[in-house]
Amino acid sequence: MAKTLVSRGGWFMPKSTGLLRLEFVAWIAACLLPPILGDEPARRKDPPTFTRDVAPILQQKCQNCHRSYHIGPFALESFEPARKRASDISLVVTERQMPPWKPAPGVGPKLQHDQSLSPREIAVLEAWSEAGRLTRQD
């Protein structure tokens, strides 16, 4: 078997060609697999549920205004009000009317307290609305 000298912290030590091939394959896999596989939520096949997927988005991005006795015209603090307005929620977030955030995405520096929704969050809200099974179950 062919041997190669490889620097290990200032020391040159023999390294087999088989190990070099294995490291090369591992490096290629580490570079190529994440873009191919994508992130975990995008690979989910089951429809989103309120508790697992929708409620965290509403809590983080909507309930600053849409909670009892605040400026939003209705509260989105629980399942039932969100279920009743699921199609409206889907429509206004898709058209980027809500949350009201005027700065254009990707223009200028990222602003502190940005309440805009990411494309993934919008996709979750749309999928939940379109699923038709608007249930609370996980």
PDB file of N, CA and C in Angstrom, residues 103-109:
ATOM      1  N   PRO A 103     -39.978  48.142   6.139  1.00  0.00           N
ATOM      2  CA  PRO A 103     -38.685  48.006   5.458  1.00  0.00           C
ATOM      3  C   PRO A 103     -38.674  46.787   4.531  1.00  0.00           C
ATOM      4  N   ALA A 104     -38.149  46.987   3.329  1.00  0.00           N
ATOM      5  CA  ALA A 104     -38.068  45.895   2.360  1.00  0.00           C
ATOM      6  C   ALA A 104     -37.034  44.873   2.815  1.00  0.00           C
ATOM      7  N   PRO A 105     -37.349  43.595   2.705  1.00  0.00           N
ATOM      8  CA  PRO A 105     -36.385  42.578   3.127  1.00  0.00           C
ATOM      9  C   PRO A 105     -35.152  42.585   2.239  1.00  0.00           C
ATOM     10  N   GLY A 106     -33.987  42.459   2.847  1.00  0.00           N
ATOM     11  CA  GLY A 106     -32.742  42.394   2.107  1.00  0.00           C
ATOM     12  C   GLY A 106     -32.157  43.743   1.716  1.00  0.00           C
ATOM     13  N   VAL A 107     -32.813  44.841   2.092  1.00  0.00           N
ATOM     14  CA  VAL A 107     -32.304  46.172   1.763  1.00  0.00           C
ATOM     15  C   VAL A 107     -31.772  46.795   3.045  1.00  0.00           C
ATOM     16  N   GLY A 108     -30.521  47.156   3.033  1.00  0.00           N
ATOM     17  CA  GLY A 108     -29.924  47.767   4.212  1.00  0.00           C
ATOM     18  C   GLY A 108     -29.604  46.741   5.288  1.00  0.00           C
ATOM     19  N   PRO A 109     -29.142  47.236   6.432  1.00  0.00           N
ATOM     20  CA  PRO A 109     -28.781  46.314   7.525  1.00  0.00           C
ATOM     21  C   PRO A 109     -30.027  45.717   8.174  1.00  0.00           C
TER      22      PRO A 109
END
